[in-house]
XYZ file of N, CA and C in Angstrom:
795
model
N -18.437 6.871 -15.398
C -18.079 6.865 -14.097
C -17.214 8.152 -14.733
N -17.189 8.286 -12.869
C -16.310 10.056 -12.840
C -15.021 9.756 -12.827
N -14.837 10.829 -13.223
C -13.203 10.667 -13.637
C -12.389 11.336 -12.320
N -11.418 11.100 -12.168
C -10.347 11.545 -11.280
C -9.748 12.755 -11.829
N -9.520 14.046 -11.421
C -8.819 14.425 -12.053
C -8.184 15.132 -11.404
N -7.531 14.382 -9.754
C -6.377 14.678 -9.682
C -5.561 13.182 -10.121
N -6.005 12.186 -11.046
C -5.035 10.855 -11.384
C -4.634 10.052 -9.530
N -3.568 9.184 -9.817
C -3.441 8.754 -8.261
C -3.262 9.490 -7.038
N -2.788 9.227 -6.567
C -1.712 10.061 -5.188
C -0.563 9.688 -5.408
N -0.046 9.097 -6.497
C 1.610 9.246 -6.448
C 1.422 10.061 -7.392
N 0.458 10.161 -8.837
C 0.515 11.564 -9.565
C 0.528 13.248 -8.904
N -0.332 12.756 -7.819
C -1.158 14.065 -6.999
C 0.086 14.087 -5.658
N 1.117 13.319 -5.373
C 1.730 13.934 -4.259
C 3.239 14.390 -5.453
N 3.562 13.764 -6.538
C 4.361 13.776 -7.661
C 4.348 15.369 -8.167
N 2.889 15.773 -8.164
C 2.761 17.264 -8.552
C 2.531 18.183 -7.952
N 1.736 17.698 -6.857
C 1.209 18.702 -5.783
C 2.247 19.264 -4.471
N 3.002 18.021 -4.255
C 3.856 18.184 -2.738
C 4.358 19.398 -1.771
N 5.158 20.251 -2.987
C 5.480 21.586 -2.747
C 4.553 22.709 -2.343
N 3.665 22.420 -2.601
C 2.625 23.555 -2.118
C 0.871 22.778 -1.102
N 1.329 21.686 -0.961
C 0.732 20.544 0.677
C 0.973 21.623 1.677
N 0.441 22.068 2.390
C 0.535 21.973 3.777
C 0.008 21.188 4.364
N 0.778 21.090 6.112
C 0.185 19.468 7.026
C -1.063 19.880 6.872
N -1.526 21.287 6.840
C -3.424 20.288 7.096
C -3.926 19.604 5.955
N -3.590 20.330 5.093
C -3.737 19.112 3.922
C -2.982 17.597 3.781
N -1.871 17.342 3.615
C -1.174 15.860 4.432
C -2.692 15.695 5.562
N -2.513 16.346 6.167
C -3.862 14.825 7.127
C -5.276 14.818 6.610
N -5.426 15.863 6.110
C -6.614 15.601 5.722
C -6.968 14.543 4.191
N -5.604 14.447 3.670
C -5.333 13.708 2.384
C -5.548 12.134 3.862
N -4.467 12.247 4.617
C -4.411 10.610 5.651
C -5.818 10.378 5.963
N -6.666 11.704 6.190
C -7.623 11.080 7.397
C -8.621 10.504 6.470
N -8.879 10.818 5.477
C -10.069 11.096 4.270
C -9.442 9.094 3.675
N -8.114 9.378 3.277
C -7.795 7.817 3.452
C -7.468 6.577 4.183
N -7.895 7.720 5.512
C -8.230 5.837 6.568
C -9.853 6.107 6.684
N -10.241 7.198 6.674
C -11.532 6.502 6.230
C -12.437 5.752 5.577
N -11.743 6.074 4.767
C -12.828 4.707 3.282
C -12.174 3.870 3.353
N -10.366 3.161 4.372
C -10.697 1.589 5.269
C -11.693 1.209 5.663
N -12.067 1.812 6.760
C -12.410 1.545 7.410
C -13.849 1.589 7.442
N -13.954 2.218 6.598
C -15.683 1.732 6.084
C -15.944 0.323 5.746
N -14.606 0.045 4.539
C -14.460 -1.199 3.791
C -14.295 -2.455 5.142
N -13.645 -1.549 5.990
C -13.451 -2.874 6.725
C -14.570 -3.058 8.329
N -15.310 -2.700 8.004
C -17.041 -2.009 8.835
C -17.630 -2.977 7.419
N -17.584 -3.271 6.488
C -18.290 -3.723 5.621
C -17.639 -4.999 5.733
N -16.899 -5.527 6.399
C -16.345 -6.952 6.462
C -15.358 -6.645 5.231
N -14.730 -5.822 4.517
C -14.293 -6.238 3.295
C -12.452 -5.903 3.605
N -11.483 -6.441 3.179
C -10.411 -6.103 2.849
C -9.790 -5.482 1.830
N -9.268 -4.286 1.665
C -8.728 -4.271 0.317
C -7.581 -5.036 -0.759
N -6.668 -5.372 0.411
C -5.507 -6.237 0.161
C -4.698 -5.748 -0.769
N -5.080 -4.534 -1.113
C -3.688 -4.574 -2.069
C -3.843 -2.521 -2.487
N -3.670 -2.159 -1.537
C -3.549 -0.550 -0.889
C -1.571 -0.265 -0.883
N -2.090 0.666 -2.434
C -0.768 1.331 -3.132
C -1.075 2.771 -3.264
N -0.353 3.682 -3.632
C -0.363 5.136 -4.126
C -0.886 4.919 -5.571
N -0.801 4.023 -6.020
C -1.361 3.760 -7.438
C -2.719 3.452 -7.531
N -3.179 3.314 -7.137
C -4.577 2.813 -6.838
C -5.896 3.223 -5.863
N -5.098 4.875 -5.641
C -5.686 5.452 -4.739
C -6.130 6.751 -5.439
N -7.086 6.980 -5.425
C -7.388 7.914 -6.271
C -7.117 9.943 -5.605
N -7.202 10.864 -6.049
C -8.026 12.022 -5.806
C -8.557 12.104 -6.383
N -9.238 12.972 -6.636
C -11.186 13.607 -7.064
C -11.135 14.829 -5.988
N -10.553 16.071 -6.438
C -11.113 17.862 -5.965
C -11.090 17.463 -5.100
N -9.129 17.039 -5.235
C -8.687 17.050 -3.141
C -9.514 15.945 -2.666
N -10.357 14.992 -2.824
C -10.534 14.161 -2.202
C -10.249 12.759 -2.651
N -9.909 11.761 -1.493
C -10.128 10.146 -1.683
C -10.834 9.183 -2.332
N -10.066 8.486 -3.354
C -10.958 7.804 -3.496
C -11.128 6.463 -4.554
N -11.231 5.379 -3.581
C -10.333 3.981 -3.231
C -10.935 3.257 -4.480
N -9.459 2.599 -5.349
C -9.358 2.000 -6.430
C -9.568 0.939 -5.867
N -9.685 -0.137 -7.291
C -8.989 -0.981 -6.657
C -8.975 -2.517 -8.957
N -7.800 -1.743 -9.234
C -7.180 -2.267 -10.393
C -7.456 -3.151 -10.905
N -7.159 -4.361 -9.882
C -7.308 -5.615 -9.835
C -8.322 -6.468 -10.760
N -9.750 -5.656 -9.935
C -10.791 -5.986 -9.867
C -11.087 -5.194 -11.732
N -10.882 -4.137 -11.544
C -11.719 -3.646 -12.320
C -10.943 -2.840 -14.364
N -9.810 -3.229 -14.203
C -9.049 -3.103 -15.180
C -9.081 -4.704 -15.812
N -9.143 -4.333 -17.672
C -9.100 -6.166 -18.261
C -7.727 -5.918 -18.028
N -7.585 -7.679 -17.997
C -5.983 -8.267 -17.920
C -4.621 -7.414 -19.005
N -6.229 -7.373 -20.432
C -4.771 -6.814 -21.688
C -4.934 -5.374 -21.343
N -5.207 -4.526 -20.572
C -4.671 -3.040 -20.209
C -3.924 -3.448 -18.955
N -3.270 -4.108 -18.074
C -2.534 -4.599 -17.330
C -0.480 -4.353 -18.322
N 0.143 -4.049 -17.084
C 1.967 -4.684 -17.559
C 2.053 -5.645 -17.411
N 2.644 -5.534 -18.262
C 3.704 -7.285 -17.927
C 5.301 -6.562 -17.189
N 5.401 -5.693 -16.353
C 6.784 -4.869 -15.711
C 6.696 -5.894 -14.299
N 8.371 -6.860 -14.062
C 8.306 -7.024 -12.903
C 8.751 -5.842 -12.205
N 9.174 -5.047 -12.402
C 9.730 -4.486 -11.920
C 8.892 -2.850 -11.254
N 7.423 -2.718 -11.821
C 6.671 -1.996 -11.138
C 6.040 -2.877 -10.358
N 5.632 -4.690 -10.296
C 5.362 -5.382 -8.981
C 6.068 -5.514 -7.931
N 7.984 -5.393 -8.139
C 8.303 -4.864 -7.643
C 8.619 -4.091 -6.767
N 7.577 -2.981 -7.218
C 8.114 -1.615 -6.677
C 6.798 -1.583 -5.717
N 5.538 -2.134 -5.492
C 4.841 -2.809 -5.070
C 4.704 -3.200 -3.730
N 5.949 -4.245 -3.511
C 7.032 -4.332 -2.645
C 6.570 -3.308 -0.502
N 7.270 -2.396 -0.574
C 6.854 -1.705 0.737
C 5.623 -1.403 0.923
N 4.190 -2.202 -0.006
C 3.687 -2.047 0.732
C 2.819 -2.643 1.463
N 3.790 -4.387 1.205
C 2.845 -5.588 1.712
C 3.547 -6.248 3.234
N 2.156 -6.507 3.454
C 2.870 -6.630 5.128
C 4.065 -7.864 4.327
N 4.895 -7.587 5.441
C 5.736 -8.361 5.572
C 5.754 -9.860 5.691
N 4.635 -9.811 6.902
C 4.650 -11.525 7.485
C 4.228 -12.397 6.141
N 3.366 -11.342 5.110
C 2.846 -11.949 4.073
C 3.687 -12.479 2.797
N 4.286 -11.665 2.397
C 5.772 -11.503 2.077
C 5.884 -12.416 2.213
N 6.730 -13.148 3.107
C 7.744 -14.058 3.710
C 6.753 -15.227 3.958
N 5.589 -15.490 3.494
C 4.836 -16.373 3.547
C 4.919 -17.144 5.502
N 4.999 -16.004 6.735
C 5.046 -16.258 8.144
C 3.812 -17.142 8.234
N 4.266 -18.515 8.329
C 2.753 -19.633 8.846
C 1.288 -19.451 8.160
N 1.740 -19.190 6.806
C 0.575 -19.259 5.863
C 0.453 -17.749 6.341
N 0.158 -16.870 6.398
C -0.495 -15.876 6.769
C -0.936 -15.025 5.501
N -2.529 -15.224 5.664
C -3.109 -14.200 4.467
C -3.830 -12.912 4.961
N -3.555 -12.811 3.834
C -4.176 -11.308 3.643
C -5.122 -10.459 4.647
N -4.972 -9.808 5.672
C -6.296 -9.631 6.630
C -6.320 -7.839 6.507
N -6.701 -7.533 7.509
C -7.395 -6.199 7.588
C -6.100 -5.534 8.135
N -5.340 -6.234 9.387
C -3.926 -5.459 9.805
C -3.087 -5.834 8.727
N -3.107 -6.496 7.085
C -2.678 -6.197 6.148
C -2.894 -4.416 5.566
N -3.756 -4.749 6.242
C -4.600 -2.977 4.800
C -3.580 -2.339 6.399
N -3.577 -2.625 7.239
C -2.651 -1.226 8.433
C -1.652 -1.063 7.972
N -1.063 -2.363 7.631
C 0.386 -2.772 7.188
C 0.106 -1.518 6.213
N -0.522 -1.219 5.145
C -0.018 -0.745 4.042
C -0.345 0.801 4.389
N -1.391 0.892 4.639
C -1.760 2.568 5.227
C -0.697 3.500 5.986
N 0.441 2.660 7.209
C 0.996 3.250 7.648
C 2.506 3.643 6.309
N 2.380 2.999 5.550
C 3.304 3.504 4.528
C 3.449 4.224 3.410
N 1.196 4.341 3.626
C 1.084 5.121 2.647
C 1.258 6.320 3.719
N 0.724 6.754 4.982
C 1.286 7.952 5.487
C 2.057 8.852 5.708
N 3.290 7.308 5.113
C 4.341 8.073 5.305
C 4.729 8.880 4.025
N 3.923 8.443 2.597
C 4.151 8.505 1.470
C 4.087 10.093 1.256
N 2.307 10.352 2.232
C 2.074 11.956 1.961
C 2.934 13.193 2.598
N 3.980 12.104 4.101
C 4.015 12.989 4.788
C 5.721 13.761 3.801
N 6.087 12.527 2.867
C 7.639 12.720 2.491
C 7.160 12.724 0.579
N 5.670 12.821 0.191
C 5.092 13.051 -1.291
C 6.768 11.849 -2.194
N 6.897 10.948 -1.477
C 7.928 10.007 -2.449
C 7.317 8.662 -1.737
N 7.494 7.965 -3.189
C 7.173 6.381 -3.057
C 8.323 5.901 -2.540
N 7.931 5.130 -1.592
C 9.275 4.112 -0.053
C 10.401 3.509 -1.192
N 11.109 3.470 -0.721
C 12.607 3.184 -0.718
C 12.771 3.334 -2.543
N 12.290 4.374 -2.923
C 12.559 5.024 -4.133
C 13.672 4.855 -4.752
N 14.275 4.997 -4.271
C 15.838 4.746 -4.907
C 16.662 3.562 -3.910
N 16.178 2.936 -3.962
C 16.488 1.896 -3.562
C 16.917 0.278 -5.140
N 17.808 0.141 -4.802
C 18.226 -0.248 -6.819
C 18.623 -1.753 -6.363
N 18.529 -1.943 -5.363
C 17.984 -3.648 -5.037
C 16.775 -3.919 -4.459
N 15.887 -4.297 -5.565
C 14.748 -4.329 -5.073
C 14.585 -6.053 -4.621
N 14.986 -6.806 -5.134
C 15.044 -7.876 -4.490
C 15.008 -8.064 -2.629
N 16.615 -7.385 -2.409
C 16.942 -7.551 -0.925
C 16.500 -6.782 -0.559
N 15.829 -5.664 -1.277
C 14.710 -4.893 0.103
C 13.125 -6.181 0.453
N 13.480 -7.092 -0.270
C 12.257 -7.656 0.783
C 12.764 -8.712 1.374
N 13.875 -8.920 1.729
C 14.189 -9.621 3.099
C 14.758 -8.333 4.283
N 15.526 -6.947 3.278
C 15.153 -6.149 4.304
C 14.079 -5.588 5.456
N 13.310 -5.470 4.442
C 12.314 -5.182 4.556
C 11.241 -6.272 5.920
N 11.081 -8.064 5.602
C 11.306 -8.877 6.523
C 11.822 -8.551 7.808
N 12.981 -7.966 7.413
C 13.975 -7.690 8.757
C 13.450 -6.654 10.181
N 12.531 -6.014 9.024
C 12.302 -4.739 10.049
C 12.866 -3.504 9.566
N 13.174 -3.420 8.648
C 13.940 -2.239 7.631
C 12.339 -1.730 7.516
N 12.588 -0.246 7.391
C 11.496 1.151 7.352
C 12.560 1.865 6.200
N 11.198 3.070 6.227
C 11.757 4.437 5.521
C 12.322 4.877 7.037
N 12.607 5.776 6.867
C 13.530 7.250 7.673
C 12.183 8.065 7.170
N 12.054 8.863 9.531
C 10.802 9.967 9.324
C 11.678 10.558 8.123
N 10.568 11.864 8.268
C 11.207 12.771 7.704
C 10.802 14.333 8.190
N 12.382 15.056 7.727
C 12.482 16.221 9.342
C 10.956 16.710 9.301
N 10.857 17.126 10.367
C 10.012 18.169 10.405
C 8.352 17.606 10.617
N 8.739 16.318 11.246
C 6.757 15.258 10.445
C 6.583 15.580 12.113
N 5.594 15.882 12.844
C 4.861 15.890 13.465
C 4.951 14.684 14.737
N 5.420 13.864 16.005
C 5.775 13.372 16.324
C 4.467 12.601 16.302
N 3.262 12.646 16.968
C 2.437 11.804 16.862
C 1.177 11.626 15.061
N 2.447 12.064 14.178
C 1.686 11.437 13.023
C 2.578 10.333 12.736
N 3.862 9.972 12.895
C 5.349 9.677 12.568
C 4.928 8.188 13.638
N 4.659 8.568 15.312
C 4.549 7.411 15.477
C 3.082 6.870 15.259
N 2.008 7.263 15.080
C 0.817 6.741 14.165
C 1.801 5.100 13.454
N 2.152 6.338 12.335
C 2.708 4.918 10.489
C 3.555 3.694 11.389
N 4.680 4.041 12.197
C 5.635 3.421 13.606
C 4.533 2.294 13.786
N 3.611 2.519 14.034
C 2.559 1.333 14.487
C 1.824 0.716 13.940
N 0.916 1.904 12.412
C 0.828 1.037 11.802
C 2.062 -0.510 11.054
N 2.931 0.434 10.648
C 4.526 -0.539 9.503
C 4.756 -1.663 11.431
N 4.604 -2.024 12.082
C 5.022 -2.099 12.956
C 5.215 -4.606 11.758
N 6.269 -4.768 12.481
C 6.129 -6.561 11.775
C 5.077 -7.426 12.123
N 4.771 -7.227 13.570
C 3.940 -7.982 14.037
C 2.217 -7.441 14.200
N 1.040 -8.889 13.414
C -0.069 -7.904 12.737
C -0.340 -7.111 14.484
N -0.191 -7.976 15.235
C -1.515 -8.568 16.763
C -0.580 -6.590 17.027
N 0.260 -6.174 17.034
C 1.115 -4.484 17.364
C 0.232 -3.242 17.264
N -0.123 -3.866 16.121
C -0.919 -2.322 14.975
C -2.183 -2.933 15.135
N -2.785 -1.206 15.531
C -3.681 -0.567 15.782
C -4.747 -0.895 14.512
N -6.066 -1.021 14.882
C -7.212 -1.193 14.375
C -7.418 -0.051 13.452
N -8.365 0.202 12.166
C -8.424 1.063 11.733
C -9.390 2.142 11.802
N -10.385 2.106 12.920
C -10.937 2.389 14.122
C -10.217 3.410 15.033
N -8.676 3.345 15.234
C -8.075 3.986 16.344
C -7.259 4.772 15.244
N -6.324 4.251 14.366
C -6.050 4.857 13.349
C -6.676 6.601 12.655
N -7.703 6.569 11.983
C -9.184 7.606 11.704
C -9.207 8.761 12.977
N -9.317 7.874 14.179
C -9.668 8.393 15.160
C -8.108 9.461 15.437
N -7.392 8.659 15.619
C -5.805 9.491 15.949
C -5.563 10.314 15.139
N -6.161 10.091 13.564
C -5.441 11.652 12.668
C -7.162 12.386 13.078
N -7.849 11.403 13.494
C -9.078 13.129 13.364
C -8.557 14.251 14.471
N -7.535 14.170 15.428
C -7.064 14.927 16.257
C -6.237 16.102 15.667
N -5.545 15.767 14.063
C -5.369 16.671 13.443
C -6.317 17.503 12.377
N -7.800 17.431 12.351
C -8.500 17.832 11.641
C -10.098 18.003 12.502
N -10.265 19.439 12.512
C -11.596 19.950 13.467
C -12.254 20.045 13.279
N -12.882 19.180 11.619
C -14.112 19.012 11.089
C -13.863 17.248 11.149
N -13.200 16.793 11.883
C -13.499 15.401 11.371
C -14.445 14.465 11.726
N -15.086 15.114 12.512
C -16.731 14.125 11.728
C -17.786 14.224 10.788
N -17.415 15.673 10.137
C -18.298 15.867 8.721
C -17.718 15.133 8.323
N -15.831 15.181 8.057
C -15.169 13.896 7.136
C -15.740 12.844 6.903
N -15.433 12.214 8.210
C -15.820 11.111 8.037
C -17.119 10.384 7.461
N -18.310 11.502 8.055
C -19.595 11.275 7.151
C -19.562 10.994 6.087
N -18.835 11.987 6.019
C -18.647 12.714 3.167
C -18.271 11.148 2.818
N -17.059 10.819 3.386
C -16.364 9.215 2.443
C -17.206 8.957 3.382
N -18.293 8.064 4.180
C -18.922 7.184 4.063
C -20.199 7.513 3.771
N -20.482 8.504 3.117
C -21.619 8.549 2.144
C -20.667 8.257 0.625
N -19.563 9.715 0.442
C -19.558 8.603 -0.601
C -18.658 7.346 -1.037
N -18.499 7.206 -0.682
C -17.493 5.080 -0.626
C -18.990 4.385 -1.056
N -20.005 4.425 -0.661
C -21.631 3.441 -0.323
C -21.917 3.810 -1.548
N -21.384 5.125 -2.730
C -22.002 4.749 -4.186
C -21.155 4.416 -4.803
N -20.156 3.421 -4.117
C -18.872 3.396 -4.990
C -18.851 1.582 -5.221
N -18.627 0.689 -5.961
C -18.987 -0.455 -6.479
C -17.455 -1.433 -5.476
N -18.053 -2.364 -5.036
C -16.764 -3.112 -3.952
C -17.585 -4.609 -3.693
N -17.153 -5.737 -4.061
C -17.656 -6.849 -3.102
C -18.228 -6.780 -2.279
N -19.399 -6.842 -1.748
C -20.114 -7.403 -0.403
C -19.302 -8.470 0.544
N -19.652 -8.661 1.094
C -18.751 -9.443 2.592
C -18.529 -10.439 2.066
N -20.087 -12.016 1.171
C -19.754 -12.461 0.607
C -18.928 -12.989 -0.253
N -18.324 -11.909 -0.859
C -17.564 -12.022 -2.562
C -16.409 -11.070 -2.094
N -15.878 -11.232 -0.790
C -14.768 -11.003 -0.129
C -13.525 -10.933 -0.709
N -12.732 -10.268 -1.538
C -11.429 -10.847 -1.824
C -11.037 -12.173 -2.140
N -10.848 -13.273 -2.551
C -10.217 -14.703 -2.202
C -9.296 -14.201 -2.821
N -8.207 -15.271 -1.929
C -6.865 -15.796 -2.841
C -6.556 -15.835 -4.528
N -7.769 -16.136 -4.610
C -7.743 -16.630 -6.299
C -8.774 -15.714 -7.028
N -9.264 -14.217 -6.222
C -9.487 -13.452 -7.421
C -8.434 -12.223 -7.614
N -8.754 -11.603 -8.949
C -8.532 -10.877 -9.868
C -7.326 -10.562 -8.505
N -7.954 -9.469 -7.800
C -7.760 -8.423 -7.068
C -6.935 -8.703 -5.869
N -5.934 -9.904 -5.807
C -5.197 -10.815 -5.196
C -4.879 -11.069 -5.969
N -4.237 -11.140 -6.769
C -4.004 -12.272 -7.907
C -2.205 -11.188 -8.214
N -2.191 -9.726 -7.898
C -0.373 -9.741 -7.843
C -0.587 -9.603 -6.642
N -0.423 -10.240 -5.736
C 0.074 -11.000 -4.334
C 0.839 -12.383 -4.415
N -0.340 -13.128 -5.258
C -0.076 -14.217 -6.016
C 0.810 -14.699 -6.724
N 1.376 -13.751 -7.284
C 2.532 -13.967 -8.379
C 3.393 -13.099 -8.033
N 2.992 -12.465 -6.632
C 4.504 -11.780 -5.913
C 4.946 -13.070 -5.526
N 4.259 -13.796 -4.302
C 5.029 -14.932 -3.687
C 5.810 -15.891 -4.024
N 5.109 -16.292 -5.846
C 5.940 -17.061 -6.713
C 6.662 -16.527 -6.827
N 7.164 -15.501 -7.460
C 7.393 -14.710 -7.379
C 9.333 -14.758 -6.804
N 8.955 -14.647 -5.099
C 9.341 -14.941 -3.973
C 10.066 -16.108 -3.172
N 9.212 -17.214 -4.269
C 8.980 -18.597 -3.750
C 10.790 -18.970 -2.695
N 11.546 -18.898 -4.127
C 12.489 -19.383 -3.721
C 13.455 -18.527 -2.702
N 13.483 -17.026 -2.833
C 13.735 -16.016 -2.022
C 13.577 -16.449 -0.617
N 12.499 -16.923 -0.060
C 13.024 -16.404 0.932
C 12.790 -18.331 1.958
N 13.277 -19.445 0.978
C 14.069 -20.160 1.064
C 15.912 -20.250 1.540
N 16.474 -18.594 1.197
C 17.570 -18.787 1.566
C 17.982 -17.633 2.912
N 18.921 -18.436 2.910
C 19.630 -17.787 4.398
C 20.575 -16.522 4.990
N 20.459 -15.777 5.499
C 21.471 -14.709 5.675
C 22.805 -14.853 4.545
N 23.380 -15.251 4.404
C 24.623 -15.758 4.083
C 24.509 -15.734 2.619
N 23.534 -16.953 1.950
C 23.653 -16.941 0.895
C 22.969 -15.589 -0.192
N 21.855 -14.435 0.575
C 21.709 -13.365 -0.116
C 22.505 -12.609 -0.199
N 23.877 -12.156 1.214
C 24.545 -11.384 0.987
C 26.246 -11.758 -0.788
N 25.486 -13.490 -0.891
C 26.830 -13.891 -1.448
C 26.119 -13.240 -3.558
N 26.840 -12.971 -3.474
C 26.632 -12.089 -4.847
C 26.552 -13.245 -6.247
N 26.692 -14.300 -5.496
C 26.044 -15.322 -7.122
C 24.368 -15.904 -6.592
N 24.598 -15.318 -5.163
C 22.701 -16.058 -4.872
C 22.254 -14.595 -5.863
N 22.904 -13.934 -5.059
C 21.720 -12.645 -6.134
C 21.709 -12.553 -7.342
N 22.248 -13.195 -8.242
C 22.524 -13.319 -9.942
C 21.590 -14.674 -9.763
N 21.693 -15.896 -9.367
C 20.946 -15.855 -9.463
C 19.019 -15.998 -9.154
N 18.798 -15.254 -8.043
C 17.848 -14.945 -7.818
C 17.404 -14.065 -8.930
N 17.879 -12.836 -9.394
C 17.243 -12.513 -10.657
C 17.103 -13.387 -11.890
N 17.996 -14.521 -11.960
C 17.628 -15.148 -13.250
C 16.459 -15.763 -13.081
N 16.511 -16.354 -11.919
C 15.036 -16.796 -11.861
C 13.453 -15.934 -11.398
N 13.242 -14.643 -11.327
C 12.573 -14.054 -11.951
C 12.065 -13.401 -12.692
N 13.274 -13.621 -13.573
C 13.292 -13.048 -14.894
C 12.600 -14.194 -16.175
N 12.352 -15.186 -15.671
C 11.905 -16.184 -16.092
C 9.946 -16.807 -16.574
N 10.142 -15.681 -15.263
C 7.772 -15.861 -14.963
C 8.048 -13.553 -16.140
N 6.693 -14.448 -15.736
C 5.620 -12.622 -16.292
C 4.834 -12.027 -14.809
N 4.555 -10.875 -14.551
C 3.830 -10.729 -14.012
C 3.631 -9.074 -14.225
N 2.146 -8.860 -13.275
C 1.566 -7.032 -14.140
C 1.678 -7.007 -12.704
N 1.621 -5.734 -12.523
C 0.515 -4.466 -12.067
C -0.266 -3.221 -12.611
N -0.336 -2.480 -11.665
C -1.342 -1.111 -13.134
C 0.163 0.031 -13.642
N -0.162 0.710 -15.230
C 0.141 1.764 -14.706
C -0.427 3.336 -14.084
N 1.527 4.173 -13.872
C 0.231 5.097 -13.838
C 1.406 6.234 -13.959
N 1.553 7.602 -14.493
C 1.773 8.093 -15.270
C 3.275 8.341 -14.286
N 3.285 8.321 -12.811
C 4.398 8.361 -12.499
C 4.580 7.288 -12.331
N 6.471 6.397 -12.128
C 6.451 5.404 -12.121
C 6.895 4.660 -10.497
N 5.775 2.957 -10.841
C 5.522 2.505 -9.287
C 6.794 2.236 -9.184
N 8.047 2.424 -8.655
C 9.162 1.959 -8.906
C 10.505 2.887 -9.046
């Protein structure tokens, strides 16, 4: 197994962000988008994209799916870390809107959040204390603020990616093409990424990550965790007693996500 010398994208940005030029950030964003596009072209939806399971090796992006590749006993039983994944998850799925399941446009939403993270060097909503209330806020359209001096074309792209309505999000082909404008040798980069990802092990289209598979289990557990929350109205959410009740309900369950060196919350 090849060792990713840069660690996770979360770790890499935490340790190197101040040394990254915009060209470096564009390259990371473009490689990430190319990798996800390769999956989509094979009929595979990743469903669990966040900066703790995107790896960096020799300044190149590699996708990982720790839900499939890690043993259960290596996972962390931390609800706070699982809640840290909330900003990356399609809000339509979070709120169980029309029983929507994770799909290609859900990956696009996650990519939008990751593009923002690459521009900021920080996890989304990393200073947010009320992680439970954040679920509702995101479902109502709350997003991170654009980082000053971010090129408009770049910020406009991730804003489109994290649109609340899946039908208004671009597909991964468009994301790759628009990021490619920033990369002079984008054609060769895309080819390299396609060759690189072909050497990695992913489910075949017939083995596409189903709601019952390990790779999707964290979202299933998260859905359980917020089930009561989604039935609450705004006035209930605003009341302190309701918030205490939410936390009490959540504390009665065990959930897991994957550890990385830099905290996922």
